[in-house]
Amino acid sequence: MKKIVIANFKMNKTPSETKQYLISFLSKYEDCKADLIFALPYTSLAVANFMLEGRQIALGAQDVCEDDEKGCTGQISGKMLAGSGVSYVLVGHSERRAKFKEDSKMINRKIKNGLKNRLSIILCVGESLADKNTMKTLATLKNQIEEALKGLYENELENIIIAYEPVWAIGSGKTPLPKDIENAVKAIRKVVEEDFSQKAANEIRIVYGGSINAKNVSKFATIEGLDGILVGGASLDSNLFLQIINAMV
Ligand code: PEP
């Protein structure tokens, strides 16, 4: 199985900066190395969709509205994303949970809306520093996953990737020990087994995200049960991101 590598540009790059980045990146990247997804700001989706035409690289968005038809000035629906060449969407990123008060019910509705519009979901979950310090990591993961996946059919899980992203690791330069990531991955599979089935638990794809860079990436390449990585800040430099991908495949 190819490793999944997801770039999350967060709130970075104008459309012309994204274009320059992709010109440089695509001149050096061999398709098919990884299952590669660029999760970009809305404003860069059109240019990226044009530039990725014919390449085996998927386009992702960083959020989706939970409704399709209500008055939602300023929001972007799943239908609009799907019509813009997007096939993946991040849901439940910790920055959105914290800054935009996205709760588990909203996250569940966003997932359902994305799936309804044939988007695949990258569901972000992870413990806070306080959870970690009080040994509540696994309980937090269980709660976040159960709430997010409530009411889904088992066959819909093939369109879901779970991104384990400890809140304290995002953008901090700190990363968990490989053993701790392995334990979190096992715990996530256990929750899926309890709520769905052993088969679903074995098959659900799980990636790790949080302060991955070109220097530390190799330690994430061999973690048992881990299907790939999600890279924020270090994906913004095309050369560094290529090094990261090369270290994973
Ligand atoms: C993220 O924002 O999802 C992320 C993984 O960020 P960083 O790699 O910068 O920690």
PDB file of C-alpha atoms and ligand atoms in Angstrom:
ATOM      1  CA  MET A   1       0.000   0.000   0.000  1.00  0.00           C
ATOM      2  CA  LYS A   2       1.251   3.458  -0.858  1.00  0.00           C
ATOM      3  CA  LYS A   3       1.707   5.877   2.025  1.00  0.00           C
ATOM      4  CA  ILE A   4      -0.738   8.749   2.284  1.00  0.00           C
ATOM      5  CA  VAL A   5       0.913  12.178   2.445  1.00  0.00           C
ATOM      6  CA  ILE A   6      -1.299  15.207   3.067  1.00  0.00           C
ATOM      7  CA  ALA A   7      -0.136  18.818   2.849  1.00  0.00           C
ATOM      8  CA  ASN A   8      -2.167  21.317   4.855  1.00  0.00           C
ATOM      9  CA  PHE A   9      -1.260  24.812   3.681  1.00  0.00           C
ATOM     10  CA  LYS A  10      -3.474  26.303   6.442  1.00  0.00           C
ATOM     11  CA  MET A  11      -4.033  30.061   5.777  1.00  0.00           C
ATOM     12  CA  ASN A  12      -0.987  30.475   3.528  1.00  0.00           C
ATOM     13  CA  LYS A  13      -0.218  31.424  -0.084  1.00  0.00           C
ATOM     14  CA  THR A  14      -2.045  33.578  -2.577  1.00  0.00           C
ATOM     15  CA  PRO A  15      -3.185  31.889  -5.802  1.00  0.00           C
ATOM     16  CA  SER A  16      -0.060  33.093  -7.611  1.00  0.00           C
ATOM     17  CA  GLU A  17       2.194  31.839  -4.792  1.00  0.00           C
ATOM     18  CA  THR A  18       0.435  28.472  -4.988  1.00  0.00           C
ATOM     19  CA  LYS A  19       0.999  28.436  -8.738  1.00  0.00           C
ATOM     20  CA  GLN A  20       4.743  29.142  -8.321  1.00  0.00           C
ATOM     21  CA  TYR A  21       4.964  26.464  -5.643  1.00  0.00           C
ATOM     22  CA  LEU A  22       3.259  23.861  -7.838  1.00  0.00           C
ATOM     23  CA  ILE A  23       5.407  24.709 -10.872  1.00  0.00           C
ATOM     24  CA  SER A  24       8.489  23.960  -8.802  1.00  0.00           C
ATOM     25  CA  PHE A  25       7.009  20.949  -6.975  1.00  0.00           C
ATOM     26  CA  LEU A  26       5.555  19.252 -10.059  1.00  0.00           C
ATOM     27  CA  SER A  27       8.802  19.608 -12.016  1.00  0.00           C
ATOM     28  CA  LYS A  28      10.483  17.349  -9.450  1.00  0.00           C
ATOM     29  CA  TYR A  29       7.716  15.060  -8.172  1.00  0.00           C
ATOM     30  CA  GLU A  30       7.062  11.662  -9.687  1.00  0.00           C
ATOM     31  CA  ASP A  31       3.348  10.799  -9.478  1.00  0.00           C
ATOM     32  CA  CYS A  32       2.354   7.511  -7.884  1.00  0.00           C
ATOM     33  CA  LYS A  33       5.076   7.680  -5.243  1.00  0.00           C
ATOM     34  CA  ALA A  34       2.526   8.348  -2.545  1.00  0.00           C
ATOM     35  CA  ASP A  35      -1.192   8.951  -2.239  1.00  0.00           C
ATOM     36  CA  LEU A  36      -0.667  12.688  -2.201  1.00  0.00           C
ATOM     37  CA  ILE A  37      -3.295  15.253  -1.219  1.00  0.00           C
ATOM     38  CA  PHE A  38      -2.918  19.052  -1.159  1.00  0.00           C
ATOM     39  CA  ALA A  39      -5.396  20.611   1.289  1.00  0.00           C
ATOM     40  CA  LEU A  40      -5.417  24.240   0.182  1.00  0.00           C
ATOM     41  CA  PRO A  41      -7.168  27.488   1.065  1.00  0.00           C
ATOM     42  CA  TYR A  42     -10.348  28.019  -0.971  1.00  0.00           C
ATOM     43  CA  THR A  43      -8.739  30.831  -2.951  1.00  0.00           C
ATOM     44  CA  SER A  44      -6.012  28.540  -4.307  1.00  0.00           C
ATOM     45  CA  LEU A  45      -8.287  25.677  -5.352  1.00  0.00           C
ATOM     46  CA  ALA A  46      -8.999  26.885  -8.892  1.00  0.00           C
ATOM     47  CA  VAL A  47      -5.372  27.404  -9.862  1.00  0.00           C
ATOM     48  CA  ALA A  48      -4.326  24.123  -8.250  1.00  0.00           C
ATOM     49  CA  ASN A  49      -7.161  22.223  -9.943  1.00  0.00           C
ATOM     50  CA  PHE A  50      -5.932  23.534 -13.287  1.00  0.00           C
ATOM     51  CA  MET A  51      -2.296  22.683 -12.567  1.00  0.00           C
ATOM     52  CA  LEU A  52      -2.979  19.209 -11.188  1.00  0.00           C
ATOM     53  CA  GLU A  53      -5.006  18.196 -14.232  1.00  0.00           C
ATOM     54  CA  GLY A  54      -3.810  14.810 -15.474  1.00  0.00           C
ATOM     55  CA  ARG A  55      -1.627  14.229 -12.395  1.00  0.00           C
ATOM     56  CA  GLN A  56      -2.389  11.588  -9.789  1.00  0.00           C
ATOM     57  CA  ILE A  57      -2.481  14.103  -6.979  1.00  0.00           C
ATOM     58  CA  ALA A  58      -5.701  14.857  -5.124  1.00  0.00           C
ATOM     59  CA  LEU A  59      -7.012  18.260  -4.218  1.00  0.00           C
ATOM     60  CA  GLY A  60      -8.398  18.915  -0.754  1.00  0.00           C
ATOM     61  CA  ALA A  61     -10.117  21.787   1.043  1.00  0.00           C
ATOM     62  CA  GLN A  62      -9.642  22.694   4.702  1.00  0.00           C
ATOM     63  CA  ASP A  63     -13.286  22.936   5.754  1.00  0.00           C
ATOM     64  CA  VAL A  64     -16.821  22.463   4.471  1.00  0.00           C
ATOM     65  CA  CYS A  65     -20.140  23.965   5.522  1.00  0.00           C
ATOM     66  CA  GLU A  66     -22.517  21.553   7.250  1.00  0.00           C
ATOM     67  CA  ASP A  67     -25.459  22.729   5.114  1.00  0.00           C
ATOM     68  CA  ASP A  68     -26.026  22.777   1.388  1.00  0.00           C
ATOM     69  CA  GLU A  69     -29.006  24.992   0.958  1.00  0.00           C
ATOM     70  CA  LYS A  70     -29.617  27.335   3.863  1.00  0.00           C
ATOM     71  CA  GLY A  71     -28.621  30.980   3.773  1.00  0.00           C
ATOM     72  CA  CYS A  72     -24.929  30.743   4.708  1.00  0.00           C
ATOM     73  CA  THR A  73     -23.196  33.908   3.542  1.00  0.00           C
ATOM     74  CA  GLY A  74     -19.458  33.403   3.395  1.00  0.00           C
ATOM     75  CA  GLN A  75     -19.574  29.616   3.619  1.00  0.00           C
ATOM     76  CA  ILE A  76     -18.543  27.017   1.035  1.00  0.00           C
ATOM     77  CA  SER A  77     -20.709  23.923   0.555  1.00  0.00           C
ATOM     78  CA  GLY A  78     -19.686  20.372  -0.236  1.00  0.00           C
ATOM     79  CA  LYS A  79     -21.435  20.696  -3.554  1.00  0.00           C
ATOM     80  CA  MET A  80     -19.342  23.758  -4.447  1.00  0.00           C
ATOM     81  CA  LEU A  81     -16.126  21.965  -3.435  1.00  0.00           C
ATOM     82  CA  ALA A  82     -16.974  18.863  -5.433  1.00  0.00           C
ATOM     83  CA  GLY A  83     -17.662  21.122  -8.415  1.00  0.00           C
ATOM     84  CA  SER A  84     -14.230  22.715  -8.020  1.00  0.00           C
ATOM     85  CA  GLY A  85     -12.188  19.543  -8.445  1.00  0.00           C
ATOM     86  CA  VAL A  86     -11.918  18.880  -4.716  1.00  0.00           C
ATOM     87  CA  SER A  87     -12.053  15.262  -3.579  1.00  0.00           C
ATOM     88  CA  TYR A  88     -10.966  15.518   0.094  1.00  0.00           C
ATOM     89  CA  VAL A  89     -11.853  17.861   2.916  1.00  0.00           C
ATOM     90  CA  LEU A  90     -10.307  18.312   6.352  1.00  0.00           C
ATOM     91  CA  VAL A  91     -12.930  18.252   9.094  1.00  0.00           C
ATOM     92  CA  GLY A  92     -12.432  18.930  12.793  1.00  0.00           C
ATOM     93  CA  HIS A  93      -8.935  20.419  12.621  1.00  0.00           C
ATOM     94  CA  SER A  94      -8.003  21.501  16.144  1.00  0.00           C
ATOM     95  CA  GLU A  95      -7.532  25.101  15.010  1.00  0.00           C
ATOM     96  CA  ARG A  96     -11.154  25.146  13.857  1.00  0.00           C
ATOM     97  CA  ARG A  97     -12.375  23.376  16.995  1.00  0.00           C
ATOM     98  CA  ALA A  98     -10.592  25.991  19.132  1.00  0.00           C
ATOM     99  CA  LYS A  99     -10.893  29.238  17.152  1.00  0.00           C
ATOM    100  CA  PHE A 100     -14.284  28.704  15.539  1.00  0.00           C
ATOM    101  CA  LYS A 101     -15.878  26.724  18.358  1.00  0.00           C
ATOM    102  CA  GLU A 102     -16.648  23.732  16.140  1.00  0.00           C
ATOM    103  CA  ASP A 103     -18.233  21.137  18.388  1.00  0.00           C
ATOM    104  CA  SER A 104     -18.695  17.432  17.837  1.00  0.00           C
ATOM    105  CA  LYS A 105     -22.265  17.802  16.529  1.00  0.00           C
ATOM    106  CA  MET A 106     -21.168  20.304  13.914  1.00  0.00           C
ATOM    107  CA  ILE A 107     -18.237  18.083  12.938  1.00  0.00           C
ATOM    108  CA  ASN A 108     -20.610  15.131  12.522  1.00  0.00           C
ATOM    109  CA  ARG A 109     -22.880  17.233  10.279  1.00  0.00           C
ATOM    110  CA  LYS A 110     -19.926  18.432   8.208  1.00  0.00           C
ATOM    111  CA  ILE A 111     -18.790  14.852   7.668  1.00  0.00           C
ATOM    112  CA  LYS A 112     -22.265  13.794   6.566  1.00  0.00           C
ATOM    113  CA  ASN A 113     -22.563  16.749   4.238  1.00  0.00           C
ATOM    114  CA  GLY A 114     -19.137  16.087   2.717  1.00  0.00           C
ATOM    115  CA  LEU A 115     -19.917  12.408   2.161  1.00  0.00           C
ATOM    116  CA  LYS A 116     -23.305  13.271   0.649  1.00  0.00           C
ATOM    117  CA  ASN A 117     -21.422  15.346  -1.908  1.00  0.00           C
ATOM    118  CA  ARG A 118     -18.986  12.495  -2.644  1.00  0.00           C
ATOM    119  CA  LEU A 119     -16.074  14.102  -0.852  1.00  0.00           C
ATOM    120  CA  SER A 120     -13.666  11.989   1.168  1.00  0.00           C
ATOM    121  CA  ILE A 121     -13.133  13.194   4.708  1.00  0.00           C
ATOM    122  CA  ILE A 122      -9.896  13.700   6.609  1.00  0.00           C
ATOM    123  CA  LEU A 123     -11.175  13.703  10.193  1.00  0.00           C
ATOM    124  CA  CYS A 124      -8.709  15.349  12.597  1.00  0.00           C
ATOM    125  CA  VAL A 125      -8.696  14.170  16.211  1.00  0.00           C
ATOM    126  CA  GLY A 126      -6.227  14.572  19.040  1.00  0.00           C
ATOM    127  CA  GLU A 127      -5.739  15.305  22.696  1.00  0.00           C
ATOM    128  CA  SER A 128      -4.871  18.647  24.282  1.00  0.00           C
ATOM    129  CA  LEU A 129      -1.847  19.057  26.521  1.00  0.00           C
ATOM    130  CA  ALA A 130      -4.155  18.968  29.553  1.00  0.00           C
ATOM    131  CA  ASP A 131      -5.643  15.661  28.330  1.00  0.00           C
ATOM    132  CA  LYS A 132      -2.164  14.245  27.854  1.00  0.00           C
ATOM    133  CA  ASN A 133      -0.988  15.362  31.281  1.00  0.00           C
ATOM    134  CA  THR A 134      -4.017  13.811  32.955  1.00  0.00           C
ATOM    135  CA  MET A 135      -3.760  10.533  31.006  1.00  0.00           C
ATOM    136  CA  LYS A 136      -6.949  11.256  29.081  1.00  0.00           C
ATOM    137  CA  THR A 137      -5.527  10.836  25.568  1.00  0.00           C
ATOM    138  CA  LEU A 138      -7.325   7.602  24.741  1.00  0.00           C
ATOM    139  CA  ALA A 139     -10.618   8.724  26.290  1.00  0.00           C
ATOM    140  CA  THR A 140     -10.490  11.943  24.246  1.00  0.00           C
ATOM    141  CA  LEU A 141      -9.806  10.047  21.029  1.00  0.00           C
ATOM    142  CA  LYS A 142     -12.670   7.649  21.719  1.00  0.00           C
ATOM    143  CA  ASN A 143     -15.076  10.468  22.420  1.00  0.00           C
ATOM    144  CA  GLN A 144     -14.061  12.565  19.388  1.00  0.00           C
ATOM    145  CA  ILE A 145     -14.242   9.610  16.993  1.00  0.00           C
ATOM    146  CA  GLU A 146     -17.548   8.264  18.290  1.00  0.00           C
ATOM    147  CA  GLU A 147     -19.214  11.675  18.087  1.00  0.00           C
ATOM    148  CA  ALA A 148     -17.786  12.404  14.644  1.00  0.00           C
ATOM    149  CA  LEU A 149     -18.782   9.080  13.098  1.00  0.00           C
ATOM    150  CA  LYS A 150     -22.200   8.799  14.753  1.00  0.00           C
ATOM    151  CA  GLY A 151     -24.892   7.608  12.327  1.00  0.00           C
ATOM    152  CA  LEU A 152     -22.482   6.691   9.517  1.00  0.00           C
ATOM    153  CA  TYR A 153     -22.821   3.427   7.620  1.00  0.00           C
ATOM    154  CA  GLU A 154     -19.842   1.102   7.741  1.00  0.00           C
ATOM    155  CA  ASN A 155     -19.286   1.307   3.986  1.00  0.00           C
ATOM    156  CA  GLU A 156     -18.850   5.084   4.295  1.00  0.00           C
ATOM    157  CA  LEU A 157     -15.666   4.566   6.306  1.00  0.00           C
ATOM    158  CA  GLU A 158     -13.778   3.772   3.121  1.00  0.00           C
ATOM    159  CA  ASN A 159     -14.098   7.473   2.352  1.00  0.00           C
ATOM    160  CA  ILE A 160     -12.695   8.560   5.707  1.00  0.00           C
ATOM    161  CA  ILE A 161      -9.089   9.033   6.780  1.00  0.00           C
ATOM    162  CA  ILE A 162      -8.515   9.663  10.478  1.00  0.00           C
ATOM    163  CA  ALA A 163      -5.682  12.108  11.189  1.00  0.00           C
ATOM    164  CA  TYR A 164      -4.259  11.712  14.684  1.00  0.00           C
ATOM    165  CA  GLU A 165      -3.034  15.206  15.514  1.00  0.00           C
ATOM    166  CA  PRO A 166      -2.247  15.900  19.169  1.00  0.00           C
ATOM    167  CA  VAL A 167      -3.134  19.561  19.729  1.00  0.00           C
ATOM    168  CA  TRP A 168       0.111  20.153  21.644  1.00  0.00           C
ATOM    169  CA  ALA A 169       2.179  18.870  18.702  1.00  0.00           C
ATOM    170  CA  ILE A 170       0.686  21.120  16.017  1.00  0.00           C
ATOM    171  CA  GLY A 171       3.090  23.896  15.082  1.00  0.00           C
ATOM    172  CA  SER A 172       5.002  23.469  18.358  1.00  0.00           C
ATOM    173  CA  GLY A 173       8.098  21.586  17.198  1.00  0.00           C
ATOM    174  CA  LYS A 174       7.169  18.834  19.658  1.00  0.00           C
ATOM    175  CA  THR A 175       6.191  15.320  18.553  1.00  0.00           C
ATOM    176  CA  PRO A 176       5.013  12.238  20.459  1.00  0.00           C
ATOM    177  CA  LEU A 177       7.256   9.204  20.802  1.00  0.00           C
ATOM    178  CA  PRO A 178       6.691   6.670  17.998  1.00  0.00           C
ATOM    179  CA  LYS A 179       5.423   4.224  20.646  1.00  0.00           C
ATOM    180  CA  ASP A 180       2.780   6.727  21.760  1.00  0.00           C
ATOM    181  CA  ILE A 181       1.618   7.218  18.162  1.00  0.00           C
ATOM    182  CA  GLU A 182       1.455   3.444  17.735  1.00  0.00           C
ATOM    183  CA  ASN A 183      -0.701   3.195  20.875  1.00  0.00           C
ATOM    184  CA  ALA A 184      -2.985   5.979  19.679  1.00  0.00           C
ATOM    185  CA  VAL A 185      -3.385   4.253  16.299  1.00  0.00           C
ATOM    186  CA  LYS A 186      -4.292   0.990  18.045  1.00  0.00           C
ATOM    187  CA  ALA A 187      -6.794   2.816  20.244  1.00  0.00           C
ATOM    188  CA  ILE A 188      -8.392   4.465  17.207  1.00  0.00           C
ATOM    189  CA  ARG A 189      -8.762   1.068  15.482  1.00  0.00           C
ATOM    190  CA  LYS A 190     -10.310  -0.325  18.668  1.00  0.00           C
ATOM    191  CA  VAL A 191     -12.948   2.405  18.735  1.00  0.00           C
ATOM    192  CA  VAL A 192     -13.778   1.688  15.088  1.00  0.00           C
ATOM    193  CA  GLU A 193     -13.991  -2.028  15.875  1.00  0.00           C
ATOM    194  CA  GLU A 194     -16.369  -1.423  18.790  1.00  0.00           C
ATOM    195  CA  ASP A 195     -18.601   0.919  16.805  1.00  0.00           C
ATOM    196  CA  PHE A 196     -18.442  -0.821  13.427  1.00  0.00           C
ATOM    197  CA  SER A 197     -16.506  -4.074  12.897  1.00  0.00           C
ATOM    198  CA  GLN A 198     -13.111  -5.739  12.980  1.00  0.00           C
ATOM    199  CA  LYS A 199     -12.941  -5.401   9.195  1.00  0.00           C
ATOM    200  CA  ALA A 200     -13.646  -1.675   9.360  1.00  0.00           C
ATOM    201  CA  ALA A 201     -11.003  -1.310  12.091  1.00  0.00           C
ATOM    202  CA  ASN A 202      -8.394  -3.071   9.982  1.00  0.00           C
ATOM    203  CA  GLU A 203      -9.211  -1.088   6.882  1.00  0.00           C
ATOM    204  CA  ILE A 204      -9.674   2.454   8.165  1.00  0.00           C
ATOM    205  CA  ARG A 205      -6.752   4.640   7.108  1.00  0.00           C
ATOM    206  CA  ILE A 206      -4.945   6.555   9.839  1.00  0.00           C
ATOM    207  CA  VAL A 207      -2.274   9.233   9.479  1.00  0.00           C
ATOM    208  CA  TYR A 208      -0.265  11.222  12.010  1.00  0.00           C
ATOM    209  CA  GLY A 209       0.132  15.026  11.934  1.00  0.00           C
ATOM    210  CA  GLY A 210       1.974  17.520  14.132  1.00  0.00           C
ATOM    211  CA  SER A 211       5.397  19.194  13.666  1.00  0.00           C
ATOM    212  CA  ILE A 212       6.674  16.784  11.024  1.00  0.00           C
ATOM    213  CA  ASN A 213       9.692  18.167   9.176  1.00  0.00           C
ATOM    214  CA  ALA A 214      12.447  16.951   6.865  1.00  0.00           C
ATOM    215  CA  LYS A 215      14.674  16.084   9.842  1.00  0.00           C
ATOM    216  CA  ASN A 216      12.265  14.039  11.937  1.00  0.00           C
ATOM    217  CA  VAL A 217      10.095  12.469   9.195  1.00  0.00           C
ATOM    218  CA  SER A 218      11.936   9.144   9.074  1.00  0.00           C
ATOM    219  CA  LYS A 219      10.673   8.196  12.513  1.00  0.00           C
ATOM    220  CA  PHE A 220       7.079   8.279  11.231  1.00  0.00           C
ATOM    221  CA  ALA A 221       7.753   6.036   8.223  1.00  0.00           C
ATOM    222  CA  THR A 222       7.836   2.753  10.094  1.00  0.00           C
ATOM    223  CA  ILE A 223       5.191   3.092  12.813  1.00  0.00           C
ATOM    224  CA  GLU A 224       3.060  -0.026  12.848  1.00  0.00           C
ATOM    225  CA  GLY A 225      -0.489   0.501  11.681  1.00  0.00           C
ATOM    226  CA  LEU A 226       0.143   4.047  10.481  1.00  0.00           C
ATOM    227  CA  ASP A 227      -0.839   4.712   6.865  1.00  0.00           C
ATOM    228  CA  GLY A 228       0.801   8.078   6.359  1.00  0.00           C
ATOM    229  CA  ILE A 229       1.330  11.639   7.515  1.00  0.00           C
ATOM    230  CA  LEU A 230      -0.256  15.097   7.494  1.00  0.00           C
ATOM    231  CA  VAL A 231       2.196  17.968   7.181  1.00  0.00           C
ATOM    232  CA  GLY A 232       1.362  21.597   7.965  1.00  0.00           C
ATOM    233  CA  GLY A 233       4.118  24.218   8.138  1.00  0.00           C
ATOM    234  CA  ALA A 234       6.815  22.074   6.530  1.00  0.00           C
ATOM    235  CA  SER A 235       4.709  21.505   3.408  1.00  0.00           C
ATOM    236  CA  LEU A 236       4.916  25.188   2.495  1.00  0.00           C
ATOM    237  CA  ASP A 237       8.422  24.892   1.049  1.00  0.00           C
ATOM    238  CA  SER A 238       8.247  22.670  -2.038  1.00  0.00           C
ATOM    239  CA  ASN A 239      11.812  21.346  -1.670  1.00  0.00           C
ATOM    240  CA  LEU A 240      11.364  20.459   1.993  1.00  0.00           C
ATOM    241  CA  PHE A 241       8.031  18.840   1.238  1.00  0.00           C
ATOM    242  CA  LEU A 242       9.613  16.742  -1.525  1.00  0.00           C
ATOM    243  CA  GLN A 243      12.270  15.588   0.956  1.00  0.00           C
ATOM    244  CA  ILE A 244       9.528  14.646   3.406  1.00  0.00           C
ATOM    245  CA  ILE A 245       7.641  12.648   0.784  1.00  0.00           C
ATOM    246  CA  ASN A 246      10.829  10.893  -0.335  1.00  0.00           C
ATOM    247  CA  ALA A 247      11.578   9.874   3.234  1.00  0.00           C
ATOM    248  CA  MET A 248       8.122   8.312   3.592  1.00  0.00           C
ATOM    249  CA  VAL A 249       8.019   6.207   0.410  1.00  0.00           C
TER     250      VAL A 249
HETATM  251  C1  PEP B   1      -1.607  20.785  10.911  1.00  0.00           C
HETATM  252  O1  PEP B   1      -1.906  21.962  11.025  1.00  0.00           O
HETATM  253  O2  PEP B   1      -2.463  19.936  10.590  1.00  0.00           O
HETATM  254  C2  PEP B   1      -0.213  20.371  11.140  1.00  0.00           C
HETATM  255  C3  PEP B   1       0.095  19.104  11.104  1.00  0.00           C
HETATM  256  O3  PEP B   1       0.640  21.402  11.350  1.00  0.00           O
HETATM  257  P1  PEP B   1       2.221  21.349  11.594  1.00  0.00           P
HETATM  258  O4  PEP B   1       2.794  20.287  10.707  1.00  0.00           O
HETATM  259  O5  PEP B   1       2.702  22.710  11.218  1.00  0.00           O
HETATM  260  O6  PEP B   1       2.431  21.025  13.041  1.00  0.00           O
END
